[in-house]
Amino acid sequence: MAVTRARTRRALTLLAVGAAGVVGLAGCTVGGSSANTDSSVLSVAASAAVTTWDPVRSFSTEALYLGNVYEPLLWKNAEGAAEEFTPAIAESWEVSDDGLTWTFDIREGATFHDGEPVDAEAVAASIEAAKDHAGASFIWAPLETIEATDDSTVVMHLAYSAPMDLVAASTYGAWIVSPKALEASAGDEQYFEVGIDAGTGPYTVKSYSPGEKVVLEAYDDHWNEEALPHYDIIDIAITPDAVTAQQMLTAGEVDLATSLPLENIDTVASDLGSEVRTANSPFNFVAFFNTTRPPLDDPKVRQALSYAVPYEDIIEVGGAGYGTQAHGPVPKGIFPYSEDVPQYSQDLDTAKTLLAEAGHADGFTLNLTYASENSAEARFVPLIKDAFAKIGVTVEVRAELFNQQWENAKADPATAQDIFVVYYWPTYSDAGSDNLYSLFHSSEAPFFNLSYWSNAEYDALVDEAGTLTGSDRDAAQAKYEEAMNLLVDQAPGIFLYDAQAVSIVPTGLEVADFNENYPFTTFFAPIRPAN
Amino acid sequence: MLRFLASRLGTAVLVLFVLTLVVFVLSRVIPGDPAVVYAGPKAPPEELARISEKLGFDQPLFVQYFTYLGGLVTGDWGNSLATKQPVLDELATRLPATLELLFAALLIAVVFGIVLGVVAAKRPGKALDGAIRFLAIGGVSMPAFWLGLLLQVLFVGRLGWLPATGQFSTEVEYVSPIAHVTGFPLFDSVITGNWVAYGDGLAHLILPALTLAAYPLGLIARMTRASMLEVLGQDYVFTASAFGLRSGIIRWKLALKNALPPTMTIIGLAAAYTLTGTFFVEVVFNWPGIGQFAVNAMLAVDYPAIMAITLLGAAGYLIANLVVDLIQARLDPRVRLS
């Protein structure tokens, strides 16, 4: 592994200091980690696997790395920030009154890691590639044409109004990629997979060992001098097991761990003398009812079951208390979330009354499936079973790998499960066009609508709201709220809880706040040693 | 001898062939779309269809199987669905880490197992024998992942003597990077005189190797003890003793040689079993070997990777058995190779 001379010297100093630290600390504490010294290497344990390095096709957990290596036109700021967006590759942008024409001014002086300049042509080519074959290409569906009118101007013409600012800030399918790499990958689909990157971000991929390690190196020519990284090297051990990550963090082998077992968070934090930080996340738990057959085709039965669920206990057990009861399927902090959307709360008497009115006083039996790799679901599903038993409903529970659970659910609603527990998040920061549409808008073949629910009134509301989002967001919000009210009333699913993002910021580090718009990304550039 | 080898190899190939068929069919009949593994959980239907077509998942099962077999014999074992890299490359980069761990564990198990077994057989029923038997039963019955966590809590958490996870410290990679000679990092650091890396690697190896050694060590100690007791009760031992041979010589030279064959069998079986033990140990210690790759492959239902690991594991098992048979024939002339 080639390391430059200057870096080697710095690292040597670090090792000497580290060794002295270990000797000095022997017997009193473990964890004299490099975070406490003036180091240029930040070591991290992260659970995120890389399914692809192709920035166009990427649609999974590799966003952790890609978000440091690539940049979109705009970054969407976390809920509560003064500005909604931070300009990245675009310097400014404007939209026509009808929401159909979006003009982006491209920043001058930015370069791709492979040396190519960033201009309007490169941006248009990236977005065309994304529209053509991105994993999340559907986010560009409203886009009819995109043209570079001059070196620094890109104009998007839409078929119908849509929020292109949100789309351009998506965590999937919106990275701006070097035209040279796009061309190379067009002929060779494996082009990126060895860990090649062609972005503009503050870090570049230095090396990649599949399933094992990702090393990022600071990109010294990044356009934003104010945001230059504080660490030269980010050394990331891919650690799928959260308990192992915890061991590594507490033993001082890594400075930062991106996922820790929720139930141990408090212990780890007090061991390390560091704070626990929580933030909104886009992750949300829903339990779909199979609405195609009795007894769950009856809204009254679905309402009864919604009244039987112990929401607070589920958050306590499933999320170790880190969560809030959901207002419909839109996660807290993401458009068009609203506190005004009603919630059910546990009321077993009402539940029994409703069941009796629906002619099911003696109860019935349902089967429920959940994803076995999701430990939160494994913990809270028994609570649903117990609660339903109290109103005479027997639940048979089955754990399946998500992939299998989903495959079975899509195959044939008539023979599918009665209740399907899902952990969902929107692809970009518009849960109207994603959660509300994907999960509950009627569709011919089920994909994510696994309650198989079909309601013309709901469909109309969501369709209308979708076209309003680009031109009049307040009007869209109002329509979506109407749709959510209807959804909660008709209860095609149980709206369980919005999970919180929980992290431990080790002492000695300053870390930026979690941004729910980029839930899989840990931004490394702003991380620095605390003074 | 040659005929013996040829027939054993023939059987091995047949076993491996049947295994490919069984694992292939089993891994495809369980529900779950391999295209989803490839594209990520939220990929839209069109993308899944495109990938299915590209990777041939839309073909009938037997076509897929023969395509796979064809690749197998020509050295193309397919690409991992999760990492997109050729499976053979993936295994090749991880094999050295696993072999070093396996070798260290078996070395510990064989040396200490035999010594403890002989010592225990010296005065059966006494305190030392009891202690060794306790240790042996503990080693055999303690699940590896549990023992690994216990050792971590003790040696890393409480005492702070050893590193918890990984094969080398991050610093080593930037300060004393290991030259790639044979591909076995610990071995390479010795032959290139990279003592910083060697010391660091050795420290990282101790806990996972001990954890992995526990099971075969217990097994070997018990077997050695039992067969030593049997041998020590035989006439020639009394004769030797009557001729005034020192008891140490009788025990460690005469008796041990005759007590070893059954132990050898156990070592072979234990070696093969230990291979699966690496699955747990590598996950607990974040060891960058095949075991961890295997666990991830199974969780992700990564077919090509699962197939390759199964074949490799089976081949390892067959080879271990063959080697044991050969050694046994050497140690005990009564065993014929036929």
mmCIF file with all atom_site columns, C-alpha atoms in Angstrom, chain A residues 336-489:
data_model
loop_
_atom_site.group_PDB
_atom_site.id
_atom_site.type_symbol
_atom_site.label_atom_id
_atom_site.label_alt_id
_atom_site.label_comp_id
_atom_site.label_asym_id
_atom_site.label_entity_id
_atom_site.label_seq_id
_atom_site.pdbx_PDB_ins_code
_atom_site.Cartn_x
_atom_site.Cartn_y
_atom_site.Cartn_z
_atom_site.occupancy
_atom_site.B_iso_or_equiv
_atom_site.pdbx_formal_charge
_atom_site.auth_seq_id
_atom_site.auth_comp_id
_atom_site.auth_asym_id
_atom_site.auth_atom_id
_atom_site.pdbx_PDB_model_num
ATOM 1   C CA . PRO A 1 336 ? -45.353 15.577  4.084   1.00 0.00 ? 336 PRO A CA 1
ATOM 2   C CA . TYR A 1 337 ? -45.206 14.453  7.713   1.00 0.00 ? 337 TYR A CA 1
ATOM 3   C CA . SER A 1 338 ? -47.870 16.010  9.900   1.00 0.00 ? 338 SER A CA 1
ATOM 4   C CA . GLU A 1 339 ? -48.615 15.793  13.606  1.00 0.00 ? 339 GLU A CA 1
ATOM 5   C CA . ASP A 1 340 ? -52.257 16.480  12.727  1.00 0.00 ? 340 ASP A CA 1
ATOM 6   C CA . VAL A 1 341 ? -52.724 13.023  11.234  1.00 0.00 ? 341 VAL A CA 1
ATOM 7   C CA . PRO A 1 342 ? -54.576 11.010  13.902  1.00 0.00 ? 342 PRO A CA 1
ATOM 8   C CA . GLN A 1 343 ? -53.127 8.002   15.724  1.00 0.00 ? 343 GLN A CA 1
ATOM 9   C CA . TYR A 1 344 ? -54.686 4.975   17.326  1.00 0.00 ? 344 TYR A CA 1
ATOM 10  C CA . SER A 1 345 ? -53.817 4.256   20.915  1.00 0.00 ? 345 SER A CA 1
ATOM 11  C CA . GLN A 1 346 ? -54.265 0.976   22.703  1.00 0.00 ? 346 GLN A CA 1
ATOM 12  C CA . ASP A 1 347 ? -57.863 0.533   23.838  1.00 0.00 ? 347 ASP A CA 1
ATOM 13  C CA . LEU A 1 348 ? -58.800 -3.131  24.188  1.00 0.00 ? 348 LEU A CA 1
ATOM 14  C CA . ASP A 1 349 ? -62.464 -2.429  25.036  1.00 0.00 ? 349 ASP A CA 1
ATOM 15  C CA . THR A 1 350 ? -63.013 -0.440  21.847  1.00 0.00 ? 350 THR A CA 1
ATOM 16  C CA . ALA A 1 351 ? -61.162 -3.133  19.934  1.00 0.00 ? 351 ALA A CA 1
ATOM 17  C CA . LYS A 1 352 ? -63.438 -5.870  21.326  1.00 0.00 ? 352 LYS A CA 1
ATOM 18  C CA . THR A 1 353 ? -66.554 -3.818  20.662  1.00 0.00 ? 353 THR A CA 1
ATOM 19  C CA . LEU A 1 354 ? -65.557 -3.207  17.058  1.00 0.00 ? 354 LEU A CA 1
ATOM 20  C CA . LEU A 1 355 ? -64.755 -6.879  16.552  1.00 0.00 ? 355 LEU A CA 1
ATOM 21  C CA . ALA A 1 356 ? -68.137 -7.866  17.944  1.00 0.00 ? 356 ALA A CA 1
ATOM 22  C CA . GLU A 1 357 ? -69.887 -5.343  15.689  1.00 0.00 ? 357 GLU A CA 1
ATOM 23  C CA . ALA A 1 358 ? -68.069 -6.855  12.713  1.00 0.00 ? 358 ALA A CA 1
ATOM 24  C CA . GLY A 1 359 ? -69.375 -10.279 13.733  1.00 0.00 ? 359 GLY A CA 1
ATOM 25  C CA . HIS A 1 360 ? -66.104 -11.659 15.085  1.00 0.00 ? 360 HIS A CA 1
ATOM 26  C CA . ALA A 1 361 ? -66.764 -11.752 18.816  1.00 0.00 ? 361 ALA A CA 1
ATOM 27  C CA . ASP A 1 362 ? -65.173 -15.202 18.927  1.00 0.00 ? 362 ASP A CA 1
ATOM 28  C CA . GLY A 1 363 ? -62.035 -14.036 17.204  1.00 0.00 ? 363 GLY A CA 1
ATOM 29  C CA . PHE A 1 364 ? -60.085 -15.691 14.378  1.00 0.00 ? 364 PHE A CA 1
ATOM 30  C CA . THR A 1 365 ? -56.588 -16.741 13.419  1.00 0.00 ? 365 THR A CA 1
ATOM 31  C CA . LEU A 1 366 ? -54.088 -14.726 11.373  1.00 0.00 ? 366 LEU A CA 1
ATOM 32  C CA . ASN A 1 367 ? -50.566 -15.386 10.210  1.00 0.00 ? 367 ASN A CA 1
ATOM 33  C CA . LEU A 1 368 ? -47.871 -12.746 10.349  1.00 0.00 ? 368 LEU A CA 1
ATOM 34  C CA . THR A 1 369 ? -44.482 -12.570 8.659   1.00 0.00 ? 369 THR A CA 1
ATOM 35  C CA . TYR A 1 370 ? -41.514 -10.353 9.440   1.00 0.00 ? 370 TYR A CA 1
ATOM 36  C CA . ALA A 1 371 ? -37.918 -10.049 8.229   1.00 0.00 ? 371 ALA A CA 1
ATOM 37  C CA . SER A 1 372 ? -35.709 -12.309 10.322  1.00 0.00 ? 372 SER A CA 1
ATOM 38  C CA . GLU A 1 373 ? -32.644 -10.112 9.803   1.00 0.00 ? 373 GLU A CA 1
ATOM 39  C CA . ASN A 1 374 ? -34.426 -7.165  11.414  1.00 0.00 ? 374 ASN A CA 1
ATOM 40  C CA . SER A 1 375 ? -33.797 -7.507  15.149  1.00 0.00 ? 375 SER A CA 1
ATOM 41  C CA . ALA A 1 376 ? -36.255 -4.753  16.093  1.00 0.00 ? 376 ALA A CA 1
ATOM 42  C CA . GLU A 1 377 ? -39.101 -6.642  14.388  1.00 0.00 ? 377 GLU A CA 1
ATOM 43  C CA . ALA A 1 378 ? -38.045 -9.885  16.046  1.00 0.00 ? 378 ALA A CA 1
ATOM 44  C CA . ARG A 1 379 ? -38.325 -8.165  19.402  1.00 0.00 ? 379 ARG A CA 1
ATOM 45  C CA . PHE A 1 380 ? -41.641 -6.357  19.004  1.00 0.00 ? 380 PHE A CA 1
ATOM 46  C CA . VAL A 1 381 ? -43.663 -8.870  16.979  1.00 0.00 ? 381 VAL A CA 1
ATOM 47  C CA . PRO A 1 382 ? -44.437 -11.014 20.080  1.00 0.00 ? 382 PRO A CA 1
ATOM 48  C CA . LEU A 1 383 ? -46.045 -7.935  21.655  1.00 0.00 ? 383 LEU A CA 1
ATOM 49  C CA . ILE A 1 384 ? -48.499 -7.744  18.760  1.00 0.00 ? 384 ILE A CA 1
ATOM 50  C CA . LYS A 1 385 ? -49.231 -11.436 19.145  1.00 0.00 ? 385 LYS A CA 1
ATOM 51  C CA . ASP A 1 386 ? -49.868 -11.075 22.889  1.00 0.00 ? 386 ASP A CA 1
ATOM 52  C CA . ALA A 1 387 ? -52.050 -8.003  22.471  1.00 0.00 ? 387 ALA A CA 1
ATOM 53  C CA . PHE A 1 388 ? -54.174 -9.630  19.772  1.00 0.00 ? 388 PHE A CA 1
ATOM 54  C CA . ALA A 1 389 ? -54.588 -12.714 21.945  1.00 0.00 ? 389 ALA A CA 1
ATOM 55  C CA . LYS A 1 390 ? -56.270 -10.478 24.538  1.00 0.00 ? 390 LYS A CA 1
ATOM 56  C CA . ILE A 1 391 ? -59.074 -9.682  22.085  1.00 0.00 ? 391 ILE A CA 1
ATOM 57  C CA . GLY A 1 392 ? -59.409 -13.273 20.945  1.00 0.00 ? 392 GLY A CA 1
ATOM 58  C CA . VAL A 1 393 ? -57.289 -13.075 17.788  1.00 0.00 ? 393 VAL A CA 1
ATOM 59  C CA . THR A 1 394 ? -54.659 -15.769 17.435  1.00 0.00 ? 394 THR A CA 1
ATOM 60  C CA . VAL A 1 395 ? -51.521 -14.852 15.515  1.00 0.00 ? 395 VAL A CA 1
ATOM 61  C CA . GLU A 1 396 ? -49.126 -17.366 14.007  1.00 0.00 ? 396 GLU A CA 1
ATOM 62  C CA . VAL A 1 397 ? -45.751 -15.727 13.552  1.00 0.00 ? 397 VAL A CA 1
ATOM 63  C CA . ARG A 1 398 ? -43.195 -16.613 10.907  1.00 0.00 ? 398 ARG A CA 1
ATOM 64  C CA . ALA A 1 399 ? -39.731 -15.084 10.416  1.00 0.00 ? 399 ALA A CA 1
ATOM 65  C CA . GLU A 1 400 ? -38.345 -15.096 6.876   1.00 0.00 ? 400 GLU A CA 1
ATOM 66  C CA . LEU A 1 401 ? -35.377 -13.432 5.243   1.00 0.00 ? 401 LEU A CA 1
ATOM 67  C CA . PHE A 1 402 ? -36.753 -10.153 3.866   1.00 0.00 ? 402 PHE A CA 1
ATOM 68  C CA . ASN A 1 403 ? -36.035 -11.233 0.330   1.00 0.00 ? 403 ASN A CA 1
ATOM 69  C CA . GLN A 1 404 ? -38.119 -14.396 0.784   1.00 0.00 ? 404 GLN A CA 1
ATOM 70  C CA . GLN A 1 405 ? -40.857 -12.675 2.730   1.00 0.00 ? 405 GLN A CA 1
ATOM 71  C CA . TRP A 1 406 ? -41.227 -10.105 -0.019  1.00 0.00 ? 406 TRP A CA 1
ATOM 72  C CA . GLU A 1 407 ? -41.129 -12.683 -2.797  1.00 0.00 ? 407 GLU A CA 1
ATOM 73  C CA . ASN A 1 408 ? -43.921 -14.695 -1.160  1.00 0.00 ? 408 ASN A CA 1
ATOM 74  C CA . ALA A 1 409 ? -45.984 -11.572 -0.581  1.00 0.00 ? 409 ALA A CA 1
ATOM 75  C CA . LYS A 1 410 ? -45.720 -10.409 -4.172  1.00 0.00 ? 410 LYS A CA 1
ATOM 76  C CA . ALA A 1 411 ? -46.496 -13.821 -5.647  1.00 0.00 ? 411 ALA A CA 1
ATOM 77  C CA . ASP A 1 412 ? -50.227 -14.110 -4.978  1.00 0.00 ? 412 ASP A CA 1
ATOM 78  C CA . PRO A 1 413 ? -52.287 -12.010 -2.547  1.00 0.00 ? 413 PRO A CA 1
ATOM 79  C CA . ALA A 1 414 ? -54.832 -14.806 -2.269  1.00 0.00 ? 414 ALA A CA 1
ATOM 80  C CA . THR A 1 415 ? -52.376 -17.158 -0.607  1.00 0.00 ? 415 THR A CA 1
ATOM 81  C CA . ALA A 1 416 ? -50.085 -14.533 0.917   1.00 0.00 ? 416 ALA A CA 1
ATOM 82  C CA . GLN A 1 417 ? -49.677 -13.700 4.609   1.00 0.00 ? 417 GLN A CA 1
ATOM 83  C CA . ASP A 1 418 ? -52.376 -11.863 6.590   1.00 0.00 ? 418 ASP A CA 1
ATOM 84  C CA . ILE A 1 419 ? -49.972 -9.385  8.195   1.00 0.00 ? 419 ILE A CA 1
ATOM 85  C CA . PHE A 1 420 ? -46.661 -8.275  6.709   1.00 0.00 ? 420 PHE A CA 1
ATOM 86  C CA . VAL A 1 421 ? -44.337 -6.240  8.893   1.00 0.00 ? 421 VAL A CA 1
ATOM 87  C CA . VAL A 1 422 ? -42.116 -3.909  6.879   1.00 0.00 ? 422 VAL A CA 1
ATOM 88  C CA . TYR A 1 423 ? -39.306 -1.482  7.632   1.00 0.00 ? 423 TYR A CA 1
ATOM 89  C CA . TYR A 1 424 ? -39.463 1.237   5.013   1.00 0.00 ? 424 TYR A CA 1
ATOM 90  C CA . TRP A 1 425 ? -37.802 4.497   4.031   1.00 0.00 ? 425 TRP A CA 1
ATOM 91  C CA . PRO A 1 426 ? -38.304 6.900   1.125   1.00 0.00 ? 426 PRO A CA 1
ATOM 92  C CA . THR A 1 427 ? -35.758 6.941   -1.705  1.00 0.00 ? 427 THR A CA 1
ATOM 93  C CA . TYR A 1 428 ? -35.485 10.723  -1.652  1.00 0.00 ? 428 TYR A CA 1
ATOM 94  C CA . SER A 1 429 ? -36.910 13.230  0.770   1.00 0.00 ? 429 SER A CA 1
ATOM 95  C CA . ASP A 1 430 ? -40.476 13.073  -0.480  1.00 0.00 ? 430 ASP A CA 1
ATOM 96  C CA . ALA A 1 431 ? -42.460 10.492  1.409   1.00 0.00 ? 431 ALA A CA 1
ATOM 97  C CA . GLY A 1 432 ? -45.572 11.531  -0.504  1.00 0.00 ? 432 GLY A CA 1
ATOM 98  C CA . SER A 1 433 ? -44.352 10.283  -3.845  1.00 0.00 ? 433 SER A CA 1
ATOM 99  C CA . ASP A 1 434 ? -42.689 7.309   -2.149  1.00 0.00 ? 434 ASP A CA 1
ATOM 100 C CA . ASN A 1 435 ? -44.190 6.023   1.124   1.00 0.00 ? 435 ASN A CA 1
ATOM 101 C CA . LEU A 1 436 ? -47.740 7.183   0.465   1.00 0.00 ? 436 LEU A CA 1
ATOM 102 C CA . TYR A 1 437 ? -47.647 6.142   -3.180  1.00 0.00 ? 437 TYR A CA 1
ATOM 103 C CA . SER A 1 438 ? -45.486 2.993   -3.064  1.00 0.00 ? 438 SER A CA 1
ATOM 104 C CA . LEU A 1 439 ? -47.055 1.492   0.037   1.00 0.00 ? 439 LEU A CA 1
ATOM 105 C CA . PHE A 1 440 ? -50.754 2.253   -0.467  1.00 0.00 ? 440 PHE A CA 1
ATOM 106 C CA . HIS A 1 441 ? -51.565 3.511   -3.974  1.00 0.00 ? 441 HIS A CA 1
ATOM 107 C CA . SER A 1 442 ? -53.357 0.758   -5.877  1.00 0.00 ? 442 SER A CA 1
ATOM 108 C CA . SER A 1 443 ? -51.269 -1.151  -8.405  1.00 0.00 ? 443 SER A CA 1
ATOM 109 C CA . GLU A 1 444 ? -51.830 -3.980  -10.843 1.00 0.00 ? 444 GLU A CA 1
ATOM 110 C CA . ALA A 1 445 ? -49.023 -6.179  -9.623  1.00 0.00 ? 445 ALA A CA 1
ATOM 111 C CA . PRO A 1 446 ? -48.097 -5.744  -5.970  1.00 0.00 ? 446 PRO A CA 1
ATOM 112 C CA . PHE A 1 447 ? -44.584 -4.415  -5.436  1.00 0.00 ? 447 PHE A CA 1
ATOM 113 C CA . PHE A 1 448 ? -44.503 -2.534  -2.154  1.00 0.00 ? 448 PHE A CA 1
ATOM 114 C CA . ASN A 1 449 ? -48.275 -2.243  -1.747  1.00 0.00 ? 449 ASN A CA 1
ATOM 115 C CA . LEU A 1 450 ? -48.437 -5.445  0.290   1.00 0.00 ? 450 LEU A CA 1
ATOM 116 C CA . SER A 1 451 ? -51.807 -4.773  1.842   1.00 0.00 ? 451 SER A CA 1
ATOM 117 C CA . TYR A 1 452 ? -53.064 -5.014  -1.760  1.00 0.00 ? 452 TYR A CA 1
ATOM 118 C CA . TRP A 1 453 ? -55.325 -2.133  -0.842  1.00 0.00 ? 453 TRP A CA 1
ATOM 119 C CA . SER A 1 454 ? -57.185 -0.294  -3.565  1.00 0.00 ? 454 SER A CA 1
ATOM 120 C CA . ASN A 1 455 ? -59.141 2.882   -2.870  1.00 0.00 ? 455 ASN A CA 1
ATOM 121 C CA . ALA A 1 456 ? -60.070 5.277   -5.682  1.00 0.00 ? 456 ALA A CA 1
ATOM 122 C CA . GLU A 1 457 ? -60.494 8.265   -3.396  1.00 0.00 ? 457 GLU A CA 1
ATOM 123 C CA . TYR A 1 458 ? -57.041 7.737   -1.891  1.00 0.00 ? 458 TYR A CA 1
ATOM 124 C CA . ASP A 1 459 ? -55.452 7.230   -5.318  1.00 0.00 ? 459 ASP A CA 1
ATOM 125 C CA . ALA A 1 460 ? -56.950 10.499  -6.588  1.00 0.00 ? 460 ALA A CA 1
ATOM 126 C CA . LEU A 1 461 ? -55.716 12.479  -3.585  1.00 0.00 ? 461 LEU A CA 1
ATOM 127 C CA . VAL A 1 462 ? -52.174 11.121  -3.838  1.00 0.00 ? 462 VAL A CA 1
ATOM 128 C CA . ASP A 1 463 ? -52.030 11.608  -7.604  1.00 0.00 ? 463 ASP A CA 1
ATOM 129 C CA . GLU A 1 464 ? -53.181 15.184  -7.303  1.00 0.00 ? 464 GLU A CA 1
ATOM 130 C CA . ALA A 1 465 ? -50.833 15.990  -4.442  1.00 0.00 ? 465 ALA A CA 1
ATOM 131 C CA . GLY A 1 466 ? -47.933 14.523  -6.434  1.00 0.00 ? 466 GLY A CA 1
ATOM 132 C CA . THR A 1 467 ? -48.320 16.986  -9.284  1.00 0.00 ? 467 THR A CA 1
ATOM 133 C CA . LEU A 1 468 ? -48.674 19.906  -6.866  1.00 0.00 ? 468 LEU A CA 1
ATOM 134 C CA . THR A 1 469 ? -45.402 19.214  -5.024  1.00 0.00 ? 469 THR A CA 1
ATOM 135 C CA . GLY A 1 470 ? -43.261 20.947  -7.650  1.00 0.00 ? 470 GLY A CA 1
ATOM 136 C CA . SER A 1 471 ? -45.289 24.140  -7.911  1.00 0.00 ? 471 SER A CA 1
ATOM 137 C CA . ASP A 1 472 ? -47.198 24.569  -4.640  1.00 0.00 ? 472 ASP A CA 1
ATOM 138 C CA . ARG A 1 473 ? -45.831 22.563  -1.743  1.00 0.00 ? 473 ARG A CA 1
ATOM 139 C CA . ASP A 1 474 ? -48.367 23.821  0.783   1.00 0.00 ? 474 ASP A CA 1
ATOM 140 C CA . ALA A 1 475 ? -51.278 22.751  -1.393  1.00 0.00 ? 475 ALA A CA 1
ATOM 141 C CA . ALA A 1 476 ? -49.593 19.370  -1.875  1.00 0.00 ? 476 ALA A CA 1
ATOM 142 C CA . GLN A 1 477 ? -49.149 19.038  1.883   1.00 0.00 ? 477 GLN A CA 1
ATOM 143 C CA . ALA A 1 478 ? -52.867 19.692  2.422   1.00 0.00 ? 478 ALA A CA 1
ATOM 144 C CA . LYS A 1 479 ? -53.867 17.027  -0.128  1.00 0.00 ? 479 LYS A CA 1
ATOM 145 C CA . TYR A 1 480 ? -51.466 14.520  1.350   1.00 0.00 ? 480 TYR A CA 1
ATOM 146 C CA . GLU A 1 481 ? -52.874 15.163  4.809   1.00 0.00 ? 481 GLU A CA 1
ATOM 147 C CA . GLU A 1 482 ? -56.343 14.408  3.509   1.00 0.00 ? 482 GLU A CA 1
ATOM 148 C CA . ALA A 1 483 ? -55.010 11.201  2.024   1.00 0.00 ? 483 ALA A CA 1
ATOM 149 C CA . MET A 1 484 ? -53.305 10.242  5.304   1.00 0.00 ? 484 MET A CA 1
ATOM 150 C CA . ASN A 1 485 ? -56.448 10.895  7.311   1.00 0.00 ? 485 ASN A CA 1
ATOM 151 C CA . LEU A 1 486 ? -58.307 8.558   4.997   1.00 0.00 ? 486 LEU A CA 1
ATOM 152 C CA . LEU A 1 487 ? -55.525 6.016   5.308   1.00 0.00 ? 487 LEU A CA 1
ATOM 153 C CA . VAL A 1 488 ? -55.557 6.023   9.088   1.00 0.00 ? 488 VAL A CA 1
ATOM 154 C CA . ASP A 1 489 ? -59.346 5.766   9.109   1.00 0.00 ? 489 ASP A CA 1
#
